[in-house]
Amino acid sequence: MALTGLDIFKLLPKTNCKKCGMPTCLAFAMALAQKKVKLDDCPDASDEARDKLAAAAAPPMRKVTFGSGENQVQIGQETVLFRHEEKFHSPTVIGATVSDKLTGDELRKRIEAVNALRFERVGTKIGVKAIAVVNDSGSADSFAAACEAAKTASSLALILVSDSPEAMAAGAAKVKDRIPLLASATPDTAEAMAKIAKDNGCPLVAGAESIKALADLTEKINRAGVEDIILNIEGPGLKNQLGKAAKMRTLALKKVFRPLGYPTISFVCDGDPDTQMVAAVSLICKYSGIVVVDTVEPWALLPMLTTVMNIFTDPQKPVQVEPKIYKIGEPDENSPVMFTTNFSLTYYTVESDVEASRIPSYILVVDTEGTSVLTAYSGDKLNEKTVADAMTKLGVEKLVKHRKLIIPGYVAVMSGKLEEATNWEVMVGPRECSMLPKFLQEVWN
Ligand code: SF4
């Protein structure tokens, strides 16, 4: 919780020496609480005051990273309970398991199946970002071998899952250069697991069944020298987990309760892929930084990744595509030219319907600050001038011999002014772009 002026005053020398330019230490404290001055302006502030003020200024939820290079992932540093208050910052990392009971071809195939969980949705590539090696065998040697195999065959961030400090030490030693996440320390193994995490420079998951036990455990791990911690609230039942997750988030963000000021992980490994999918989607919404599932069925993973994609956008900024000319198929100088706006959903709907027509085309995307056709038109972001300027800037005239422009049916009203502004013949397209294939086949052909 932010310190008040009086809290800060108690930390100051109270000599009223005026070196800071303020008449009294109290005046300086009040100004510091309002962020009008910096603590450095007081040359006599003690180290204790500096440490306490720095701790109070730290974000309520720590940022934690693991993995290396391009595949490093970041979670945490969230600031709000509800997305509409600001936005959620660190998209949930989805991971899938690989059991260390697998060997040889079976192990290789499972790792490949996890690697293959990648999709493209509305022009954005999405996929799993972590591979979780699970110590099902109970053997430290098997675990170390599976960790090494995952490191060799996958560039995804690694999560090592074992309750055994012996197995964890063996696995971490094989892959420590990839900075894996170690899961999990329990109240019984906290010291041993914290030592492994500290020795290998890895973040550590703390797992307990109650919020109180979890808070005690993070303090213990922190005292052992590990600062990068991830919370795993255990216990049966999705309802139970969601309730605890919401309570922990509230304590961390609203009460700035430091022992719970870390991102969270959920393991969704029970039940068939349908059940896992439903639980994972719920936990992404409330508020898992990492979700590990035990399925590699693409149809089960896609809804999870889509949920992440939808929740971790900025609600105040529409999702946009780059304003430019998009080629559908291999258009030539006789191909149709049409325009739409740079609202992502609008563009990809139009693109899909033009593709369905099988007529190679040019789509001119006009910058309307990410708004749809009707919204842009009514806000005067889409008018004859913005379209004409985009056509000139993007060199549409050089692409085709004809001078015919297809416009969305919803803005047929701008036809006359657009013809005057461009000297192109305007063809009014359908109001709904689902009718574009029929329109292009009948009118353009
Ligand atoms: S410089 Fe420090 S000790 Fe002196 S008046 Fe300012 S706050 Fe107080």
XYZ file of C-alpha atoms and ligand atoms in Angstrom:
453
model
C 0.000 0.000 0.000
C 1.292 3.472 -0.820
C 2.805 5.293 2.167
C 1.043 8.405 3.472
C 2.819 11.692 4.116
C 2.881 10.890 7.838
C 4.353 7.410 7.188
C 7.111 9.038 5.149
C 7.661 11.752 7.755
C 8.413 9.079 10.382
C 11.273 7.832 8.151
C 12.899 11.261 7.664
C 15.665 12.787 9.894
C 13.229 15.427 11.289
C 15.974 18.086 11.539
C 14.145 20.644 9.372
C 17.518 21.541 7.864
C 15.928 22.862 4.621
C 18.639 21.315 2.384
C 15.828 19.868 0.276
C 14.436 23.334 -0.355
C 11.360 22.723 1.787
C 10.772 24.570 5.076
C 10.275 21.402 7.157
C 10.645 17.637 6.953
C 6.848 17.361 7.217
C 6.370 19.589 4.178
C 8.889 17.469 2.277
C 7.087 14.257 3.324
C 3.749 15.601 2.122
C 5.283 16.634 -1.207
C 6.945 13.214 -1.586
C 3.637 11.418 -0.941
C 2.183 13.424 -3.831
C 5.218 12.565 -6.006
C 6.113 16.261 -6.359
C 9.692 15.699 -5.116
C 12.132 12.779 -5.006
C 13.646 11.204 -1.903
C 17.097 11.941 -3.381
C 16.365 15.635 -2.741
C 16.953 14.926 0.973
C 20.691 14.220 1.276
C 20.338 12.977 4.847
C 17.706 10.261 4.246
C 18.789 6.950 5.798
C 19.259 3.662 3.957
C 16.290 2.289 5.922
C 14.086 5.101 4.592
C 15.292 4.466 1.043
C 14.629 0.709 1.297
C 11.146 1.167 2.768
C 10.129 3.747 0.189
C 11.466 1.615 -2.673
C 9.506 -1.393 -1.369
C 6.332 0.700 -1.078
C 6.755 1.932 -4.647
C 7.161 -1.617 -6.083
C 4.217 -2.881 -8.197
C 1.659 -4.933 -6.231
C 2.269 -8.008 -8.384
C 5.802 -9.021 -9.312
C 6.803 -9.633 -12.902
C 8.329 -13.093 -13.381
C 10.093 -14.369 -16.494
C 11.359 -17.790 -17.489
C 12.627 -19.403 -20.676
C 15.402 -17.900 -22.736
C 16.017 -15.971 -25.936
C 13.043 -15.415 -28.223
C 11.008 -17.922 -26.239
C 11.317 -16.192 -22.897
C 7.872 -15.616 -21.395
C 6.704 -13.017 -18.923
C 3.824 -13.167 -16.478
C 2.551 -11.010 -13.640
C 2.770 -7.251 -13.162
C -1.026 -7.045 -13.272
C -2.630 -3.977 -11.746
C -6.407 -4.432 -11.958
C -9.090 -6.940 -11.052
C -11.244 -6.173 -14.054
C -10.083 -5.682 -17.612
C -12.268 -2.624 -18.216
C -10.481 -0.734 -15.394
C -7.326 -0.535 -17.508
C -6.162 -3.735 -19.227
C -4.504 -7.023 -18.356
C -0.798 -6.842 -19.143
C 0.815 -10.301 -19.407
C -1.092 -12.826 -21.542
C -1.615 -16.210 -19.884
C 1.061 -18.683 -20.948
C -0.467 -21.967 -22.067
C 1.676 -25.074 -21.613
C 1.167 -28.770 -22.313
C 2.623 -31.745 -20.473
C 5.166 -34.377 -21.444
C 5.426 -37.325 -19.060
C 8.863 -38.665 -18.150
C 7.370 -42.160 -18.339
C 7.634 -41.807 -22.112
C 10.854 -42.789 -23.827
C 12.237 -43.067 -27.362
C 9.767 -42.485 -30.216
C 6.812 -41.966 -27.871
C 8.629 -39.181 -26.042
C 9.752 -37.562 -29.299
C 6.213 -37.713 -30.758
C 4.668 -36.139 -27.662
C 7.181 -33.267 -27.706
C 6.482 -32.752 -31.418
C 2.737 -32.731 -30.706
C 3.234 -29.936 -28.152
C 5.465 -27.986 -30.555
C 2.783 -28.260 -33.244
C 0.109 -26.502 -31.171
C 0.224 -23.288 -33.204
C -2.570 -21.527 -35.029
C -3.293 -18.359 -36.938
C -6.331 -16.338 -35.924
C -7.368 -13.005 -37.477
C -3.856 -12.603 -38.824
C -2.099 -13.267 -35.512
C -0.015 -16.328 -34.778
C -0.929 -17.954 -31.462
C 0.249 -21.145 -29.774
C 1.431 -22.854 -26.624
C 4.510 -21.218 -25.159
C 5.635 -23.756 -22.586
C 6.289 -27.470 -22.352
C 5.891 -29.015 -18.897
C 7.987 -32.118 -18.203
C 6.236 -34.129 -15.486
C 8.053 -36.504 -13.155
C 5.369 -39.236 -13.293
C 8.037 -41.950 -13.082
C 9.288 -40.890 -9.662
C 12.808 -41.492 -10.957
C 15.370 -38.679 -10.923
C 17.256 -40.239 -13.861
C 14.144 -40.575 -16.046
C 13.151 -37.015 -15.211
C 16.580 -35.650 -16.094
C 16.540 -37.574 -19.388
C 13.062 -36.298 -20.320
C 14.054 -32.704 -19.435
C 17.089 -32.990 -21.667
C 15.000 -34.465 -24.497
C 12.500 -31.593 -24.221
C 15.316 -29.059 -24.283
C 16.793 -30.663 -27.405
C 13.555 -31.115 -29.335
C 11.640 -27.979 -28.343
C 12.447 -24.291 -28.133
C 9.425 -23.621 -25.918
C 9.932 -22.365 -22.363
C 10.390 -25.295 -19.975
C 8.448 -26.061 -16.793
C 9.870 -28.855 -14.637
C 7.179 -30.535 -12.550
C 8.247 -32.721 -9.621
C 7.609 -32.943 -5.884
C 11.016 -34.547 -5.349
C 13.978 -32.220 -4.655
C 16.302 -34.983 -5.881
C 14.553 -35.244 -9.258
C 14.225 -31.466 -9.521
C 17.945 -30.979 -8.935
C 18.758 -33.596 -11.602
C 16.348 -32.055 -14.150
C 17.361 -28.455 -13.479
C 21.041 -29.315 -13.873
C 20.361 -30.564 -17.433
C 18.426 -27.508 -18.638
C 19.424 -24.590 -16.417
C 20.733 -22.583 -19.386
C 17.103 -22.406 -20.590
C 16.010 -20.896 -17.232
C 13.126 -23.314 -16.572
C 10.298 -22.706 -14.131
C 10.507 -25.200 -11.248
C 7.213 -26.584 -9.936
C 6.627 -26.952 -7.077
C 7.859 -26.247 -3.553
C 5.514 -27.307 -0.757
C 5.734 -26.427 2.937
C 7.717 -29.685 3.403
C 10.199 -29.130 0.562
C 10.460 -25.317 0.617
C 14.077 -25.064 1.745
C 15.428 -27.763 -0.587
C 13.478 -26.472 -3.599
C 14.461 -22.853 -2.872
C 18.124 -23.894 -2.803
C 17.770 -25.609 -6.213
C 16.020 -22.528 -7.641
C 18.659 -20.195 -6.227
C 21.607 -22.335 -7.356
C 20.245 -22.562 -10.912
C 18.851 -19.024 -11.182
C 15.281 -20.239 -11.820
C 11.864 -19.015 -10.659
C 10.002 -21.352 -8.309
C 6.348 -22.332 -7.928
C 4.980 -22.364 -4.374
C 2.084 -24.794 -3.901
C -0.293 -25.026 -0.931
C -3.974 -25.773 -0.305
C -4.924 -22.681 1.668
C -4.251 -19.014 1.054
C -2.705 -18.665 4.495
C -0.353 -21.620 3.942
C 0.586 -20.231 0.534
C 1.404 -16.790 1.959
C 3.535 -18.392 4.703
C 5.298 -20.487 2.071
C 6.192 -17.548 -0.201
C 7.649 -15.694 2.785
C 9.752 -18.745 3.637
C 10.977 -19.099 0.048
C 11.677 -15.375 -0.145
C 13.736 -15.514 3.045
C 15.737 -18.342 1.442
C 16.783 -15.908 -1.287
C 14.301 -16.626 -4.119
C 12.437 -13.537 -5.315
C 10.782 -14.874 -8.478
C 7.872 -16.933 -7.174
C 4.679 -18.203 -8.805
C 1.636 -19.213 -6.772
C -0.217 -22.503 -7.160
C -3.339 -22.710 -5.021
C -4.161 -26.380 -4.862
C -7.311 -28.181 -3.863
C -10.227 -29.932 -5.482
C -12.921 -28.392 -7.621
C -12.964 -25.589 -10.147
C -15.384 -23.464 -8.087
C -13.062 -23.694 -5.107
C -10.008 -22.744 -7.188
C -11.720 -19.797 -8.853
C -12.923 -18.448 -5.511
C -9.443 -18.645 -4.006
C -7.866 -17.133 -7.114
C -10.198 -14.117 -6.950
C -9.499 -13.658 -3.225
C -5.742 -13.864 -3.729
C -5.831 -11.342 -6.561
C -7.870 -8.951 -4.442
C -5.463 -9.259 -1.512
C -2.466 -8.735 -3.804
C -3.793 -5.743 -5.730
C -6.201 -3.984 -3.390
C -4.458 -4.632 -0.064
C -0.936 -4.823 -1.567
C -0.368 -7.956 0.507
C 3.192 -8.719 -0.588
C 3.273 -12.475 0.257
C 0.596 -12.959 -2.442
C 1.974 -10.347 -4.851
C 3.017 -12.915 -7.466
C 1.448 -14.343 -10.630
C -0.291 -17.722 -10.476
C -0.122 -21.081 -12.246
C -2.867 -23.712 -12.643
C -2.394 -27.347 -13.551
C -5.441 -28.679 -15.416
C -4.546 -32.308 -15.831
C -7.689 -34.223 -14.789
C -10.509 -35.366 -17.019
C -10.897 -35.656 -20.777
C -9.882 -32.855 -23.168
C -13.412 -31.331 -23.062
C -13.281 -31.037 -19.287
C -9.766 -29.631 -19.353
C -10.741 -27.070 -21.970
C -13.657 -25.761 -19.885
C -11.574 -25.559 -16.707
C -8.629 -23.939 -18.498
C -10.802 -21.245 -20.100
C -12.334 -20.437 -16.689
C -8.905 -20.214 -15.065
C -7.582 -17.974 -17.838
C -10.438 -15.603 -17.054
C -9.707 -15.704 -13.277
C -6.623 -15.078 -13.209
C -4.005 -17.692 -14.066
C -0.714 -16.392 -15.421
C 0.134 -19.907 -16.609
C -2.224 -22.796 -17.406
C -0.729 -26.249 -17.981
C -2.985 -28.851 -19.605
C -2.521 -32.554 -20.141
C -3.999 -32.647 -23.634
C -2.472 -31.941 -27.032
C -5.777 -32.016 -28.932
C -5.688 -28.922 -31.184
C -9.468 -28.425 -30.911
C -9.151 -28.255 -27.125
C -6.218 -25.832 -27.191
C -7.666 -23.391 -29.715
C -10.475 -22.089 -27.427
C -7.928 -21.541 -24.645
C -5.597 -19.570 -26.909
C -8.516 -17.626 -28.359
C -9.645 -16.705 -24.852
C -6.148 -15.449 -24.022
C -6.100 -13.448 -27.227
C -9.456 -11.834 -26.476
C -8.872 -11.039 -22.817
C -5.384 -9.605 -23.168
C -6.210 -6.915 -25.677
C -6.513 -3.292 -24.599
C -10.276 -2.659 -24.296
C -9.677 0.986 -25.133
C -7.897 0.224 -28.420
C -9.665 -1.622 -31.236
C -7.628 -4.410 -32.792
C -6.321 -3.066 -36.071
C -4.656 -4.240 -39.268
C -2.067 -2.204 -41.138
C -3.600 0.267 -43.605
C -2.248 -0.883 -46.983
C -3.281 -2.762 -50.125
C -3.826 -6.462 -49.525
C -3.618 -8.903 -52.421
C -6.112 -11.762 -52.336
C -4.812 -14.537 -54.583
C -2.710 -13.254 -57.483
C -4.561 -10.190 -58.781
C -3.527 -8.466 -62.032
C -4.327 -5.222 -63.853
C -7.899 -6.363 -64.528
C -8.731 -7.422 -60.990
C -11.371 -5.736 -58.849
C -10.407 -3.118 -56.275
C -12.503 -2.571 -53.154
C -11.954 -0.816 -49.867
C -12.730 -1.459 -46.250
C -11.521 -0.107 -42.892
C -8.609 -1.203 -40.703
C -10.802 -2.619 -37.902
C -9.351 -6.104 -37.669
C -12.641 -7.959 -37.480
C -14.028 -6.048 -40.468
C -10.929 -6.634 -42.584
C -10.651 -10.371 -41.925
C -14.358 -10.893 -42.565
C -14.041 -9.124 -45.918
C -10.819 -10.981 -46.723
C -12.451 -14.328 -46.042
C -15.456 -13.531 -48.245
C -13.287 -12.243 -51.103
C -11.220 -15.421 -50.888
C -14.444 -17.426 -51.087
C -15.283 -15.705 -54.391
C -12.105 -17.193 -55.948
C -11.639 -13.951 -57.853
C -8.153 -12.494 -57.253
C -8.661 -8.981 -55.879
C -7.098 -5.948 -54.250
C -8.456 -4.785 -50.894
C -7.530 -1.216 -50.012
C -7.532 -0.844 -46.234
C -8.222 2.741 -45.168
C -6.940 3.933 -41.775
C -10.032 4.674 -39.686
C -8.268 4.221 -36.319
C -9.555 0.686 -36.045
C -13.266 1.422 -36.388
C -15.789 -0.453 -38.514
C -17.292 0.934 -41.725
C -20.451 2.471 -40.283
C -18.756 3.740 -37.113
C -15.965 5.309 -39.165
C -18.435 6.919 -41.584
C -20.602 8.365 -38.821
C -17.466 9.651 -37.024
C -16.195 11.219 -40.300
C -13.124 9.002 -40.291
C -14.303 7.420 -43.541
C -15.268 9.900 -46.252
C -14.442 10.662 -49.879
C -11.262 12.489 -48.844
C -9.824 9.722 -46.609
C -10.508 7.131 -49.321
C -9.068 9.305 -52.123
C -5.984 10.114 -50.021
C -5.431 6.425 -49.261
C -5.758 5.539 -52.953
C -3.158 8.162 -53.891
C -0.780 7.333 -51.033
C -0.884 3.585 -51.689
C -0.634 3.924 -55.502
C -3.830 2.113 -56.445
C -3.799 3.651 -59.960
C -0.604 1.800 -60.836
C -2.082 -1.593 -59.988
C -4.981 -1.760 -62.468
C -5.917 -0.541 -65.960
C -9.571 0.031 -65.128
C -10.921 2.798 -62.896
C -13.671 1.032 -60.976
C -13.878 1.009 -57.193
C -16.198 -1.283 -55.229
C -17.403 0.298 -51.991
C -19.253 -1.235 -49.022
C -23.025 -1.119 -49.481
C -23.457 0.552 -46.083
C -21.745 3.722 -47.381
C -23.485 3.893 -50.748
C -24.378 7.469 -49.792
C -20.799 8.580 -50.415
C -20.774 7.350 -54.056
C -21.247 10.731 -55.732
C -18.660 12.637 -53.724
C -16.210 9.746 -54.027
C -16.524 9.717 -57.822
C -15.816 13.467 -57.858
C -12.834 13.109 -55.513
C -11.230 10.194 -57.370
C -12.526 10.269 -60.957
C -13.140 6.550 -60.547
C -16.447 4.861 -61.281
C -17.963 3.738 -57.996
C -19.696 0.347 -57.844
C -21.804 -0.126 -54.733
C -21.158 -3.546 -53.224
C -23.483 -5.510 -50.938
C -24.299 -4.281 -47.431
C -23.277 -7.601 -45.925
C -19.873 -8.836 -47.060
C -21.115 -12.424 -46.927
C -22.785 -11.508 -50.232
C -19.442 -10.477 -51.786
C -18.696 -13.829 -53.470
C -22.035 -13.723 -55.316
C -21.593 -10.020 -56.119
C -18.079 -10.456 -57.526
C -19.003 -13.502 -59.561
C -22.087 -11.878 -61.052
C -21.009 -8.249 -61.409
C -17.270 -8.367 -61.922
C -17.110 -11.424 -64.139
S 16.642 17.849 3.619
Fe 15.776 16.088 4.634
S 16.169 16.481 6.777
Fe 16.416 18.433 5.761
S 14.410 19.408 5.864
Fe 14.488 18.313 3.940
S 13.600 16.373 4.448
Fe 14.126 17.265 6.381
